[in-house]
PDB file of C-alpha atoms and ligand atoms in Angstrom:
ATOM      1  CA  MET A 262     -70.018 -84.565   3.438  1.00 98.00           C
ATOM      2  CA  ARG A 263     -73.811 -84.217   3.832  1.00 98.00           C
ATOM      3  CA  ALA A 264     -75.183 -80.589   3.902  1.00 98.00           C
ATOM      4  CA  LEU A 265     -78.499 -78.818   3.564  1.00 98.00           C
ATOM      5  CA  VAL A 266     -77.746 -76.111   1.020  1.00 98.00           C
ATOM      6  CA  LEU A 267     -79.979 -73.164   0.158  1.00 97.00           C
ATOM      7  CA  THR A 268     -79.756 -71.995  -3.555  1.00 95.00           C
ATOM      8  CA  GLY A 269     -83.079 -70.482  -3.989  1.00 87.00           C
ATOM      9  CA  GLN A 270     -84.527 -73.697  -2.764  1.00 94.00           C
ATOM     10  CA  LEU A 271     -83.223 -76.044  -0.089  1.00 97.00           C
ATOM     11  CA  THR A 272     -81.482 -79.279  -1.146  1.00 98.00           C
ATOM     12  CA  LEU A 273     -79.766 -82.090   0.663  1.00 98.00           C
ATOM     13  CA  GLU A 274     -76.340 -82.580  -0.936  1.00 98.00           C
ATOM     14  CA  THR A 275     -74.429 -85.817  -0.048  1.00 98.00           C
ATOM     15  CA  ASP A 276     -71.067 -85.115  -1.741  1.00 98.00           C
ATOM     16  CA  ARG A 277     -70.406 -81.598  -0.735  1.00 97.00           C
ATOM     17  CA  PRO A 278     -66.673 -81.007  -0.072  1.00 97.00           C
ATOM     18  CA  SER A 279     -65.807 -80.306   3.591  1.00 96.00           C
ATOM     19  CA  PRO A 280     -65.333 -76.519   4.254  1.00 95.00           C
ATOM     20  CA  VAL A 281     -61.911 -74.850   3.846  1.00 93.00           C
ATOM     21  CA  CYS A 282     -61.099 -73.041   6.967  1.00 95.00           C
ATOM     22  CA  ALA A 283     -60.588 -69.250   6.545  1.00 95.00           C
ATOM     23  CA  PRO A 284     -57.712 -67.739   8.780  1.00 94.00           C
ATOM     24  CA  GLY A 285     -58.656 -68.046  12.427  1.00 95.00           C
ATOM     25  CA  GLU A 286     -61.179 -70.784  11.845  1.00 97.00           C
ATOM     26  CA  VAL A 287     -61.266 -74.372  12.871  1.00 98.00           C
ATOM     27  CA  LEU A 288     -63.190 -77.387  11.564  1.00 98.00           C
ATOM     28  CA  VAL A 289     -65.951 -78.762  14.016  1.00 98.00           C
ATOM     29  CA  ARG A 290     -67.633 -82.083  13.591  1.00 98.00           C
ATOM     30  CA  VAL A 291     -71.334 -81.058  14.058  1.00 98.00           C
ATOM     31  CA  THR A 292     -73.307 -83.544  16.426  1.00 98.00           C
ATOM     32  CA  HIS A 293     -76.696 -81.716  16.731  1.00 98.00           C
ATOM     33  CA  ALA A 294     -78.237 -78.609  15.169  1.00 98.00           C
ATOM     34  CA  GLY A 295     -81.496 -76.816  15.630  1.00 98.00           C
ATOM     35  CA  ILE A 296     -83.896 -75.405  13.028  1.00 98.00           C
ATOM     36  CA  CYS A 297     -84.741 -71.856  13.956  1.00 93.00           C
ATOM     37  CA  SER A 298     -87.472 -69.570  12.654  1.00 89.00           C
ATOM     38  CA  THR A 299     -84.704 -67.466  11.101  1.00 91.00           C
ATOM     39  CA  ASP A 300     -83.777 -70.415   9.066  1.00 95.00           C
ATOM     40  CA  ILE A 301     -87.382 -70.747   7.754  1.00 93.00           C
ATOM     41  CA  GLU A 302     -87.361 -67.048   6.932  1.00 90.00           C
ATOM     42  CA  LEU A 303     -84.091 -67.510   5.027  1.00 94.00           C
ATOM     43  CA  THR A 304     -85.763 -70.151   2.751  1.00 94.00           C
ATOM     44  CA  LYS A 305     -88.389 -67.491   2.006  1.00 91.00           C
ATOM     45  CA  GLY A 306     -85.666 -65.086   0.792  1.00 89.00           C
ATOM     46  CA  TYR A 307     -84.761 -63.222   4.011  1.00 86.00           C
ATOM     47  CA  MET A 308     -81.152 -61.871   3.678  1.00 89.00           C
ATOM     48  CA  ASP A 309     -80.845 -63.344   0.110  1.00 92.00           C
ATOM     49  CA  PHE A 310     -78.621 -66.049   1.672  1.00 95.00           C
ATOM     50  CA  HIS A 311     -76.900 -68.753  -0.466  1.00 96.00           C
ATOM     51  CA  GLY A 312     -74.941 -71.727   0.996  1.00 97.00           C
ATOM     52  CA  ILE A 313     -75.154 -74.156   3.778  1.00 98.00           C
ATOM     53  CA  LEU A 314     -78.043 -73.176   6.143  1.00 98.00           C
ATOM     54  CA  GLY A 315     -77.876 -73.348   9.894  1.00 98.00           C
ATOM     55  CA  HIS A 316     -76.312 -71.518  13.006  1.00 98.00           C
ATOM     56  CA  GLU A 317     -77.538 -73.253  16.133  1.00 98.00           C
ATOM     57  CA  PHE A 318     -75.374 -76.298  16.847  1.00 98.00           C
ATOM     58  CA  VAL A 319     -73.169 -78.212  19.131  1.00 98.00           C
ATOM     59  CA  GLY A 320     -70.137 -80.359  17.939  1.00 98.00           C
ATOM     60  CA  ALA A 321     -66.635 -81.608  18.670  1.00 98.00           C
ATOM     61  CA  ILE A 322     -63.442 -79.911  17.240  1.00 98.00           C
ATOM     62  CA  ALA A 323     -62.128 -82.129  14.409  1.00 98.00           C
ATOM     63  CA  PRO A 324     -58.731 -83.922  14.831  1.00 97.00           C
ATOM     64  CA  GLY A 325     -55.450 -82.126  13.845  1.00 94.00           C
ATOM     65  CA  GLN A 326     -55.538 -78.370  13.447  1.00 94.00           C
ATOM     66  CA  ASP A 327     -52.714 -77.823  15.810  1.00 91.00           C
ATOM     67  CA  ASP A 328     -51.788 -74.425  14.139  1.00 92.00           C
ATOM     68  CA  ALA A 329     -55.139 -72.920  14.417  1.00 93.00           C
ATOM     69  CA  LEU A 330     -55.798 -74.125  17.858  1.00 96.00           C
ATOM     70  CA  HIS A 331     -52.323 -73.038  19.224  1.00 94.00           C
ATOM     71  CA  ASN A 332     -52.653 -71.009  22.494  1.00 94.00           C
ATOM     72  CA  SER A 333     -56.508 -70.978  22.163  1.00 95.00           C
ATOM     73  CA  GLY A 334     -57.404 -73.107  25.229  1.00 97.00           C
ATOM     74  CA  PHE A 335     -59.176 -75.569  22.894  1.00 98.00           C
ATOM     75  CA  ALA A 336     -58.138 -78.958  21.651  1.00 97.00           C
ATOM     76  CA  PRO A 337     -59.291 -81.487  19.159  1.00 97.00           C
ATOM     77  CA  GLY A 338     -62.294 -83.489  20.510  1.00 97.00           C
ATOM     78  CA  ASP A 339     -63.443 -80.695  22.820  1.00 98.00           C
ATOM     79  CA  ARG A 340     -67.216 -80.293  22.864  1.00 98.00           C
ATOM     80  CA  VAL A 341     -68.052 -76.744  21.780  1.00 98.00           C
ATOM     81  CA  VAL A 342     -70.670 -74.262  20.637  1.00 98.00           C
ATOM     82  CA  ALA A 343     -69.894 -71.169  18.604  1.00 98.00           C
ATOM     83  CA  GLU A 344     -71.226 -67.527  18.381  1.00 98.00           C
ATOM     84  CA  ILE A 345     -72.587 -66.811  14.968  1.00 98.00           C
ATOM     85  CA  ASN A 346     -71.090 -63.347  14.119  1.00 97.00           C
ATOM     86  CA  CYS A 347     -67.625 -63.743  12.523  1.00 97.00           C
ATOM     87  CA  VAL A 348     -64.828 -61.171  12.084  1.00 96.00           C
ATOM     88  CA  THR A 349     -61.412 -61.670  10.768  1.00 93.00           C
ATOM     89  CA  PRO A 350     -58.450 -62.507  13.282  1.00 91.00           C
ATOM     90  CA  GLY A 351     -57.073 -59.031  13.347  1.00 90.00           C
ATOM     91  CA  SER A 352     -60.332 -57.324  13.962  1.00 93.00           C
ATOM     92  CA  PRO A 353     -60.736 -54.879  16.925  1.00 94.00           C
ATOM     93  CA  SER A 354     -64.034 -56.519  17.688  1.00 94.00           C
ATOM     94  CA  ARG A 355     -62.962 -58.878  20.460  1.00 92.00           C
ATOM     95  CA  ASP A 356     -66.182 -59.914  22.107  1.00 93.00           C
ATOM     96  CA  TYR A 357     -69.711 -61.055  21.028  1.00 93.00           C
ATOM     97  CA  PHE A 358     -71.068 -57.558  21.849  1.00 93.00           C
ATOM     98  CA  ALA A 359     -68.607 -55.827  19.351  1.00 94.00           C
ATOM     99  CA  ARG A 360     -68.771 -58.605  16.729  1.00 95.00           C
ATOM    100  CA  ALA A 361     -72.624 -58.531  16.701  1.00 94.00           C
ATOM    101  CA  GLN A 362     -72.491 -54.964  15.136  1.00 94.00           C
ATOM    102  CA  ASP A 363     -69.184 -55.084  13.437  1.00 96.00           C
ATOM    103  CA  PRO A 364     -69.826 -53.666   9.888  1.00 95.00           C
ATOM    104  CA  GLN A 365     -67.342 -56.204   8.468  1.00 95.00           C
ATOM    105  CA  ARG A 366     -69.044 -59.231  10.006  1.00 97.00           C
ATOM    106  CA  THR A 367     -70.398 -62.296   8.363  1.00 97.00           C
ATOM    107  CA  THR A 368     -72.930 -64.456  10.139  1.00 97.00           C
ATOM    108  CA  ILE A 369     -72.751 -68.291  10.338  1.00 98.00           C
ATOM    109  CA  GLY A 370     -75.596 -69.665   8.038  1.00 98.00           C
ATOM    110  CA  ILE A 371     -77.290 -66.295   7.649  1.00 97.00           C
ATOM    111  CA  ASP A 372     -74.934 -63.821   5.867  1.00 96.00           C
ATOM    112  CA  ARG A 373     -72.060 -64.882   3.615  1.00 96.00           C
ATOM    113  CA  HIS A 374     -70.740 -67.711   5.856  1.00 97.00           C
ATOM    114  CA  ASP A 375     -71.649 -71.384   5.365  1.00 98.00           C
ATOM    115  CA  GLY A 376     -73.690 -72.811   8.204  1.00 98.00           C
ATOM    116  CA  VAL A 377     -73.907 -75.912  10.413  1.00 98.00           C
ATOM    117  CA  PHE A 378     -76.548 -78.098   8.815  1.00 98.00           C
ATOM    118  CA  ALA A 379     -73.745 -80.385   7.564  1.00 98.00           C
ATOM    119  CA  ASP A 380     -71.323 -82.955   9.018  1.00 98.00           C
ATOM    120  CA  HIS A 381     -68.597 -80.493   9.304  1.00 98.00           C
ATOM    121  CA  ALA A 382     -68.534 -76.598   9.791  1.00 98.00           C
ATOM    122  CA  SER A 383     -65.710 -74.089   9.831  1.00 98.00           C
ATOM    123  CA  VAL A 384     -66.109 -71.498  12.581  1.00 98.00           C
ATOM    124  CA  PRO A 385     -63.760 -68.887  14.162  1.00 97.00           C
ATOM    125  CA  VAL A 386     -61.692 -70.102  17.150  1.00 97.00           C
ATOM    126  CA  ALA A 387     -62.538 -66.744  18.709  1.00 96.00           C
ATOM    127  CA  ASN A 388     -66.275 -67.646  18.647  1.00 98.00           C
ATOM    128  CA  LEU A 389     -65.906 -70.941  20.505  1.00 98.00           C
ATOM    129  CA  HIS A 390     -67.178 -71.779  23.983  1.00 98.00           C
ATOM    130  CA  HIS A 391     -66.700 -75.021  25.887  1.00 98.00           C
ATOM    131  CA  VAL A 392     -69.837 -77.010  26.730  1.00 98.00           C
ATOM    132  CA  PRO A 393     -69.785 -78.065  30.432  1.00 98.00           C
ATOM    133  CA  ALA A 394     -69.822 -81.826  30.926  1.00 98.00           C
ATOM    134  CA  SER A 395     -73.274 -81.789  32.661  1.00 98.00           C
ATOM    135  CA  VAL A 396     -74.997 -80.131  29.649  1.00 98.00           C
ATOM    136  CA  ARG A 397     -76.113 -82.645  27.107  1.00 98.00           C
ATOM    137  CA  ASP A 398     -75.875 -82.088  23.395  1.00 98.00           C
ATOM    138  CA  THR A 399     -79.724 -81.842  23.073  1.00 98.00           C
ATOM    139  CA  GLU A 400     -79.493 -78.966  25.559  1.00 98.00           C
ATOM    140  CA  ALA A 401     -76.294 -77.226  24.328  1.00 98.00           C
ATOM    141  CA  VAL A 402     -77.889 -76.963  20.916  1.00 98.00           C
ATOM    142  CA  PHE A 403     -80.172 -74.309  22.404  1.00 98.00           C
ATOM    143  CA  VAL A 404     -77.250 -72.044  23.544  1.00 98.00           C
ATOM    144  CA  GLU A 405     -77.435 -69.608  20.581  1.00 97.00           C
ATOM    145  CA  PRO A 406     -81.234 -68.709  20.974  1.00 97.00           C
ATOM    146  CA  LEU A 407     -80.945 -68.880  24.807  1.00 98.00           C
ATOM    147  CA  ALA A 408     -78.070 -66.418  24.511  1.00 98.00           C
ATOM    148  CA  ALA A 409     -80.390 -64.043  22.412  1.00 97.00           C
ATOM    149  CA  ALA A 410     -82.867 -64.247  25.297  1.00 98.00           C
ATOM    150  CA  CYS A 411     -80.170 -63.377  27.789  1.00 98.00           C
ATOM    151  CA  GLN A 412     -79.393 -60.245  25.767  1.00 98.00           C
ATOM    152  CA  ILE A 413     -82.574 -58.638  27.054  1.00 98.00           C
ATOM    153  CA  LEU A 414     -80.948 -58.571  30.443  1.00 97.00           C
ATOM    154  CA  GLU A 415     -77.916 -56.905  29.075  1.00 97.00           C
ATOM    155  CA  GLN A 416     -79.983 -54.076  27.510  1.00 97.00           C
ATOM    156  CA  VAL A 417     -82.759 -53.481  30.001  1.00 97.00           C
ATOM    157  CA  HIS A 418     -82.500 -53.233  33.725  1.00 96.00           C
ATOM    158  CA  ILE A 419     -85.415 -54.972  35.018  1.00 96.00           C
ATOM    159  CA  ARG A 420     -86.418 -54.203  38.619  1.00 96.00           C
ATOM    160  CA  THR A 421     -88.151 -56.833  40.830  1.00 95.00           C
ATOM    161  CA  THR A 422     -91.251 -54.367  40.769  1.00 96.00           C
ATOM    162  CA  ASP A 423     -91.411 -54.000  36.908  1.00 97.00           C
ATOM    163  CA  ARG A 424     -94.440 -55.579  35.397  1.00 98.00           C
ATOM    164  CA  VAL A 425     -93.188 -57.484  32.394  1.00 98.00           C
ATOM    165  CA  ALA A 426     -95.064 -59.186  29.582  1.00 98.00           C
ATOM    166  CA  VAL A 427     -93.772 -61.542  26.842  1.00 98.00           C
ATOM    167  CA  ILE A 428     -95.849 -61.863  23.801  1.00 97.00           C
ATOM    168  CA  GLY A 429     -95.562 -64.991  21.826  1.00 95.00           C
ATOM    169  CA  ASP A 430     -95.309 -68.693  22.936  1.00 95.00           C
ATOM    170  CA  GLY A 431     -92.936 -69.899  20.212  1.00 93.00           C
ATOM    171  CA  LYS A 432     -89.447 -71.144  20.725  1.00 93.00           C
ATOM    172  CA  LEU A 433     -87.970 -67.610  21.440  1.00 94.00           C
ATOM    173  CA  GLY A 434     -90.811 -66.571  23.580  1.00 96.00           C
ATOM    174  CA  LEU A 435     -90.527 -69.652  25.912  1.00 97.00           C
ATOM    175  CA  LEU A 436     -86.743 -69.094  26.212  1.00 98.00           C
ATOM    176  CA  CYS A 437     -87.160 -65.278  26.863  1.00 98.00           C
ATOM    177  CA  ALA A 438     -89.813 -66.000  29.515  1.00 98.00           C
ATOM    178  CA  GLN A 439     -87.579 -68.396  31.435  1.00 98.00           C
ATOM    179  CA  VAL A 440     -84.623 -66.030  31.294  1.00 98.00           C
ATOM    180  CA  LEU A 441     -86.821 -63.122  32.520  1.00 98.00           C
ATOM    181  CA  ALA A 442     -88.294 -65.279  35.234  1.00 97.00           C
ATOM    182  CA  THR A 443     -84.873 -65.505  36.829  1.00 97.00           C
ATOM    183  CA  THR A 444     -85.103 -61.686  37.695  1.00 96.00           C
ATOM    184  CA  ASN A 445     -88.166 -62.469  39.909  1.00 96.00           C
ATOM    185  CA  CYS A 446     -90.146 -59.648  38.309  1.00 97.00           C
ATOM    186  CA  PRO A 447     -93.907 -59.960  37.941  1.00 97.00           C
ATOM    187  CA  LEU A 448     -94.021 -61.663  34.599  1.00 98.00           C
ATOM    188  CA  THR A 449     -96.918 -62.709  32.324  1.00 97.00           C
ATOM    189  CA  VAL A 450     -96.512 -64.542  29.159  1.00 98.00           C
ATOM    190  CA  PHE A 451     -99.136 -64.153  26.379  1.00 97.00           C
ATOM    191  CA  GLY A 452     -99.650 -66.745  23.789  1.00 96.00           C
ATOM    192  CA  LYS A 453    -102.134 -68.517  21.463  1.00 95.00           C
ATOM    193  CA  HIS A 454    -101.439 -72.145  22.374  1.00 95.00           C
ATOM    194  CA  ASP A 455    -102.503 -73.391  25.807  1.00 95.00           C
ATOM    195  CA  ALA A 456    -100.161 -76.506  25.444  1.00 94.00           C
ATOM    196  CA  LYS A 457     -97.111 -74.401  24.948  1.00 96.00           C
ATOM    197  CA  LEU A 458     -98.025 -71.923  27.770  1.00 97.00           C
ATOM    198  CA  ASP A 459     -98.309 -74.895  29.924  1.00 97.00           C
ATOM    199  CA  ILE A 460     -94.588 -75.567  29.644  1.00 96.00           C
ATOM    200  CA  LEU A 461     -94.062 -72.356  31.464  1.00 97.00           C
ATOM    201  CA  ARG A 462     -96.942 -72.833  34.004  1.00 98.00           C
ATOM    202  CA  GLN A 463     -95.170 -76.003  34.946  1.00 96.00           C
ATOM    203  CA  ARG A 464     -92.268 -73.770  35.963  1.00 95.00           C
ATOM    204  CA  GLY A 465     -94.394 -71.386  37.940  1.00 97.00           C
ATOM    205  CA  ILE A 466     -94.611 -68.697  35.150  1.00 98.00           C
ATOM    206  CA  ALA A 467     -97.937 -66.866  34.848  1.00 98.00           C
ATOM    207  CA  THR A 468     -99.479 -67.177  31.332  1.00 98.00           C
ATOM    208  CA  MET A 469    -102.589 -65.831  29.626  1.00 97.00           C
ATOM    209  CA  LEU A 470    -104.224 -66.530  26.212  1.00 97.00           C
ATOM    210  CA  SER A 471    -103.719 -63.406  24.135  1.00 94.00           C
ATOM    211  CA  ASP A 472    -107.407 -63.002  23.522  1.00 92.00           C
ATOM    212  CA  GLN A 473    -108.075 -63.001  27.303  1.00 94.00           C
ATOM    213  CA  TRP A 474    -106.051 -59.892  27.772  1.00 93.00           C
ATOM    214  CA  ASP A 475    -108.357 -57.332  29.579  1.00 91.00           C
ATOM    215  CA  GLY A 476    -107.046 -54.392  27.638  1.00 91.00           C
ATOM    216  CA  ARG A 477    -105.341 -52.729  30.537  1.00 89.00           C
ATOM    217  CA  ARG A 478    -102.125 -50.892  29.403  1.00 93.00           C
ATOM    218  CA  ASP A 479    -100.030 -51.207  32.487  1.00 93.00           C
ATOM    219  CA  PHE A 480     -97.004 -53.119  31.556  1.00 98.00           C
ATOM    220  CA  ASP A 481     -93.615 -51.415  32.177  1.00 98.00           C
ATOM    221  CA  ILE A 482     -91.731 -53.681  29.736  1.00 98.00           C
ATOM    222  CA  VAL A 483     -93.168 -55.810  26.834  1.00 98.00           C
ATOM    223  CA  VAL A 484     -90.927 -58.196  25.053  1.00 97.00           C
ATOM    224  CA  GLU A 485     -92.220 -59.021  21.503  1.00 96.00           C
ATOM    225  CA  CYS A 486     -91.453 -62.617  20.419  1.00 95.00           C
ATOM    226  CA  THR A 487     -94.336 -63.417  17.973  1.00 91.00           C
ATOM    227  CA  GLY A 488     -92.290 -63.648  14.936  1.00 84.00           C
ATOM    228  CA  ALA A 489     -94.960 -61.847  13.054  1.00 83.00           C
ATOM    229  CA  PRO A 490     -95.672 -58.309  11.976  1.00 81.00           C
ATOM    230  CA  VAL A 491     -98.817 -58.168  14.061  1.00 82.00           C
ATOM    231  CA  GLY A 492     -96.626 -58.554  17.259  1.00 86.00           C
ATOM    232  CA  PHE A 493     -95.484 -54.943  17.211  1.00 88.00           C
ATOM    233  CA  ASP A 494     -98.988 -53.555  17.617  1.00 87.00           C
ATOM    234  CA  GLN A 495     -99.989 -55.989  20.186  1.00 89.00           C
ATOM    235  CA  ALA A 496     -96.969 -55.125  22.283  1.00 92.00           C
ATOM    236  CA  ARG A 497     -97.505 -51.591  21.743  1.00 90.00           C
ATOM    237  CA  ARG A 498    -101.106 -51.697  23.172  1.00 92.00           C
ATOM    238  CA  MET A 499    -100.064 -53.345  26.454  1.00 95.00           C
ATOM    239  CA  LEU A 500     -97.397 -50.833  27.393  1.00 96.00           C
ATOM    240  CA  ARG A 501     -97.785 -47.956  29.771  1.00 97.00           C
ATOM    241  CA  PRO A 502     -96.718 -44.446  28.588  1.00 96.00           C
ATOM    242  CA  ARG A 503     -92.866 -44.238  28.974  1.00 97.00           C
ATOM    243  CA  GLY A 504     -92.677 -48.009  29.031  1.00 97.00           C
ATOM    244  CA  THR A 505     -90.056 -50.124  27.179  1.00 97.00           C
ATOM    245  CA  LEU A 506     -90.754 -52.276  24.095  1.00 96.00           C
ATOM    246  CA  VAL A 507     -88.159 -54.935  23.308  1.00 97.00           C
ATOM    247  CA  LEU A 508     -88.404 -56.321  19.776  1.00 94.00           C
ATOM    248  CA  LYS A 509     -86.816 -59.860  19.274  1.00 92.00           C
ATOM    249  CA  SER A 510     -88.739 -60.954  16.111  1.00 84.00           C
ATOM    250  CA  THR A 511     -86.840 -61.015  12.813  1.00 76.00           C
ATOM    251  CA  PHE A 512     -88.849 -61.796   9.639  1.00 70.00           C
ATOM    252  CA  GLU A 513     -89.076 -61.182   5.915  1.00 66.00           C
ATOM    253  CA  GLY A 514     -91.514 -58.390   5.277  1.00 68.00           C
ATOM    254  CA  LEU A 515     -92.575 -55.074   6.733  1.00 66.00           C
ATOM    255  CA  THR A 516     -94.008 -54.054  10.046  1.00 64.00           C
ATOM    256  CA  PRO A 517     -97.075 -51.773   9.667  1.00 62.00           C
ATOM    257  CA  ALA A 518     -96.539 -49.577  12.764  1.00 68.00           C
ATOM    258  CA  ASN A 519     -98.273 -46.531  14.226  1.00 75.00           C
ATOM    259  CA  LEU A 520     -94.919 -44.630  15.012  1.00 82.00           C
ATOM    260  CA  THR A 521     -96.702 -41.508  16.121  1.00 86.00           C
ATOM    261  CA  SER A 522     -98.107 -43.360  19.201  1.00 86.00           C
ATOM    262  CA  LEU A 523     -94.528 -44.164  20.118  1.00 89.00           C
ATOM    263  CA  VAL A 524     -93.739 -40.394  20.092  1.00 89.00           C
ATOM    264  CA  VAL A 525     -97.004 -39.457  22.007  1.00 91.00           C
ATOM    265  CA  ASP A 526     -96.463 -42.056  24.771  1.00 93.00           C
ATOM    266  CA  GLU A 527     -92.553 -41.598  24.777  1.00 95.00           C
ATOM    267  CA  ILE A 528     -91.948 -45.226  24.368  1.00 94.00           C
ATOM    268  CA  ASN A 529     -88.402 -46.663  24.671  1.00 96.00           C
ATOM    269  CA  LEU A 530     -87.873 -49.025  21.718  1.00 94.00           C
ATOM    270  CA  ILE A 531     -85.097 -51.497  21.898  1.00 96.00           C
ATOM    271  CA  GLY A 532     -84.062 -54.001  19.161  1.00 94.00           C
ATOM    272  CA  SER A 533     -82.372 -57.015  20.635  1.00 95.00           C
ATOM    273  CA  ARG A 534     -80.520 -59.697  18.801  1.00 93.00           C
ATOM    274  CA  CYS A 535     -77.528 -61.891  19.596  1.00 94.00           C
ATOM    275  CA  GLY A 536     -76.490 -62.377  23.269  1.00 96.00           C
ATOM    276  CA  PRO A 537     -73.809 -63.645  25.641  1.00 97.00           C
ATOM    277  CA  PHE A 538     -73.115 -67.471  25.299  1.00 98.00           C
ATOM    278  CA  VAL A 539     -71.457 -67.409  28.735  1.00 98.00           C
ATOM    279  CA  SER A 540     -74.643 -66.594  30.380  1.00 98.00           C
ATOM    280  CA  ALA A 541     -76.767 -69.075  28.439  1.00 98.00           C
ATOM    281  CA  LEU A 542     -74.198 -71.900  29.195  1.00 98.00           C
ATOM    282  CA  ARG A 543     -74.333 -70.909  32.952  1.00 98.00           C
ATOM    283  CA  LEU A 544     -78.111 -70.987  32.940  1.00 98.00           C
ATOM    284  CA  LEU A 545     -78.095 -74.575  31.349  1.00 98.00           C
ATOM    285  CA  GLU A 546     -75.412 -75.761  33.723  1.00 98.00           C
ATOM    286  CA  ALA A 547     -77.337 -74.491  36.711  1.00 98.00           C
ATOM    287  CA  LYS A 548     -80.538 -75.992  35.359  1.00 97.00           C
ATOM    288  CA  GLN A 549     -82.204 -72.700  35.703  1.00 96.00           C
ATOM    289  CA  VAL A 550     -83.933 -73.077  32.341  1.00 97.00           C
ATOM    290  CA  ASP A 551     -85.503 -76.117  30.785  1.00 96.00           C
ATOM    291  CA  VAL A 552     -85.073 -76.565  27.071  1.00 97.00           C
ATOM    292  CA  SER A 553     -85.716 -80.211  26.721  1.00 96.00           C
ATOM    293  CA  SER A 554     -89.510 -79.605  26.713  1.00 95.00           C
ATOM    294  CA  LEU A 555     -89.018 -77.323  23.670  1.00 97.00           C
ATOM    295  CA  ILE A 556     -87.873 -80.139  21.440  1.00 97.00           C
ATOM    296  CA  SER A 557     -90.841 -81.224  19.046  1.00 96.00           C
ATOM    297  CA  ALA A 558     -88.859 -83.772  17.030  1.00 97.00           C
ATOM    298  CA  GLN A 559     -85.417 -85.093  15.938  1.00 98.00           C
ATOM    299  CA  TYR A 560     -84.368 -86.010  12.439  1.00 98.00           C
ATOM    300  CA  SER A 561     -81.129 -87.496  11.039  1.00 98.00           C
ATOM    301  CA  LEU A 562     -79.563 -85.108   8.610  1.00 98.00           C
ATOM    302  CA  ASP A 563     -80.321 -87.697   5.899  1.00 98.00           C
ATOM    303  CA  HIS A 564     -83.996 -86.591   6.393  1.00 98.00           C
ATOM    304  CA  GLY A 565     -83.195 -82.957   6.628  1.00 98.00           C
ATOM    305  CA  LEU A 566     -85.775 -81.838   4.137  1.00 98.00           C
ATOM    306  CA  ALA A 567     -88.462 -83.723   6.075  1.00 98.00           C
ATOM    307  CA  ALA A 568     -87.180 -82.070   9.243  1.00 98.00           C
ATOM    308  CA  PHE A 569     -87.710 -78.645   7.577  1.00 97.00           C
ATOM    309  CA  GLN A 570     -91.234 -79.589   6.464  1.00 97.00           C
ATOM    310  CA  HIS A 571     -91.921 -80.538  10.143  1.00 97.00           C
ATOM    311  CA  ALA A 572     -90.348 -77.325  11.406  1.00 97.00           C
ATOM    312  CA  ARG A 573     -92.560 -75.182   9.051  1.00 95.00           C
ATOM    313  CA  GLN A 574     -95.814 -76.524  10.429  1.00 94.00           C
ATOM    314  CA  LYS A 575     -97.664 -73.969  12.412  1.00 86.00           C
ATOM    315  CA  GLY A 576     -97.098 -74.079  16.255  1.00 82.00           C
ATOM    316  CA  MET A 577     -94.176 -76.322  16.032  1.00 91.00           C
ATOM    317  CA  LEU A 578     -91.399 -75.972  18.602  1.00 95.00           C
ATOM    318  CA  LYS A 579     -87.722 -76.932  18.053  1.00 97.00           C
ATOM    319  CA  VAL A 580     -86.824 -79.560  15.352  1.00 98.00           C
ATOM    320  CA  LEU A 581     -83.370 -80.856  15.799  1.00 98.00           C
ATOM    321  CA  LEU A 582     -81.073 -82.366  13.176  1.00 98.00           C
ATOM    322  CA  VAL A 583     -78.845 -85.171  14.386  1.00 98.00           C
ATOM    323  CA  MET A 584     -75.607 -85.810  12.418  1.00 97.00           C
TER     324      MET A 584
HETATM  325 ZN1  LIG B 774     -81.578 -68.992  15.531  1.00 71.26          ZN
END
């Protein structure tokens, strides 16, 4: 099969053997996959990952596999997405929340588990979710990052009176903004690219260019989605004392932080990563978020390396791979 493989550098292999399923896993024929900022960071050495890259995908369960699918509620041909944190079948970690922090976990396309930038991928049956018929493949491919955005609502109780800011108008920022908007809180999204902020304004979400911020520190909750070390400080400066700072960015490198200011202002600091696929699928099915406007380009897997070049360009939104 074809696969984008990271071995120090990224290469397109065309004769890679199909994955061998571990116990509790099934083979999925990948139809679409999304290149995420984490994938770009992995090519720079983040997590020291080697293997098939990719964790955002939609696909169909491959034929056969009766034993692995027995009593699972899934059948060959079913259209599915899969959570990325994997544990073995006997594990006590039975849901996404437990699996995300299971010390034994591997992570699809990120940590010791081959990923989905390939014709086929092997994923745990326990991680699968059906894709509703009304959700297109090009929407379902966003479930993983959209679920990560939904995780904020699992961790922070947002009142309709809370002043909330999102910093960053990249892929994750645009998804987090749309999820936070469902709470009807007063929300402002800060970014550097007017064209990207316009995607949100079209949906009635208030935006501001970062350099137009008036310096007032009166946000109750700030969600940092810049994907860059500077985001932490920016977010920090917008928060009121005893406010809540939610960190979503993962990147290779260090964050220079003034930790004393967190102590003095008694800031609640929340790290936030993987989230509930069920919520993300529900939002897509109810058309409460729009992901189509986040697609910058689509490439055949044959041109996967060119797709990565495209995705690496500054200011790019989602680049999809089509298998
Ligand atoms: Zn991702």
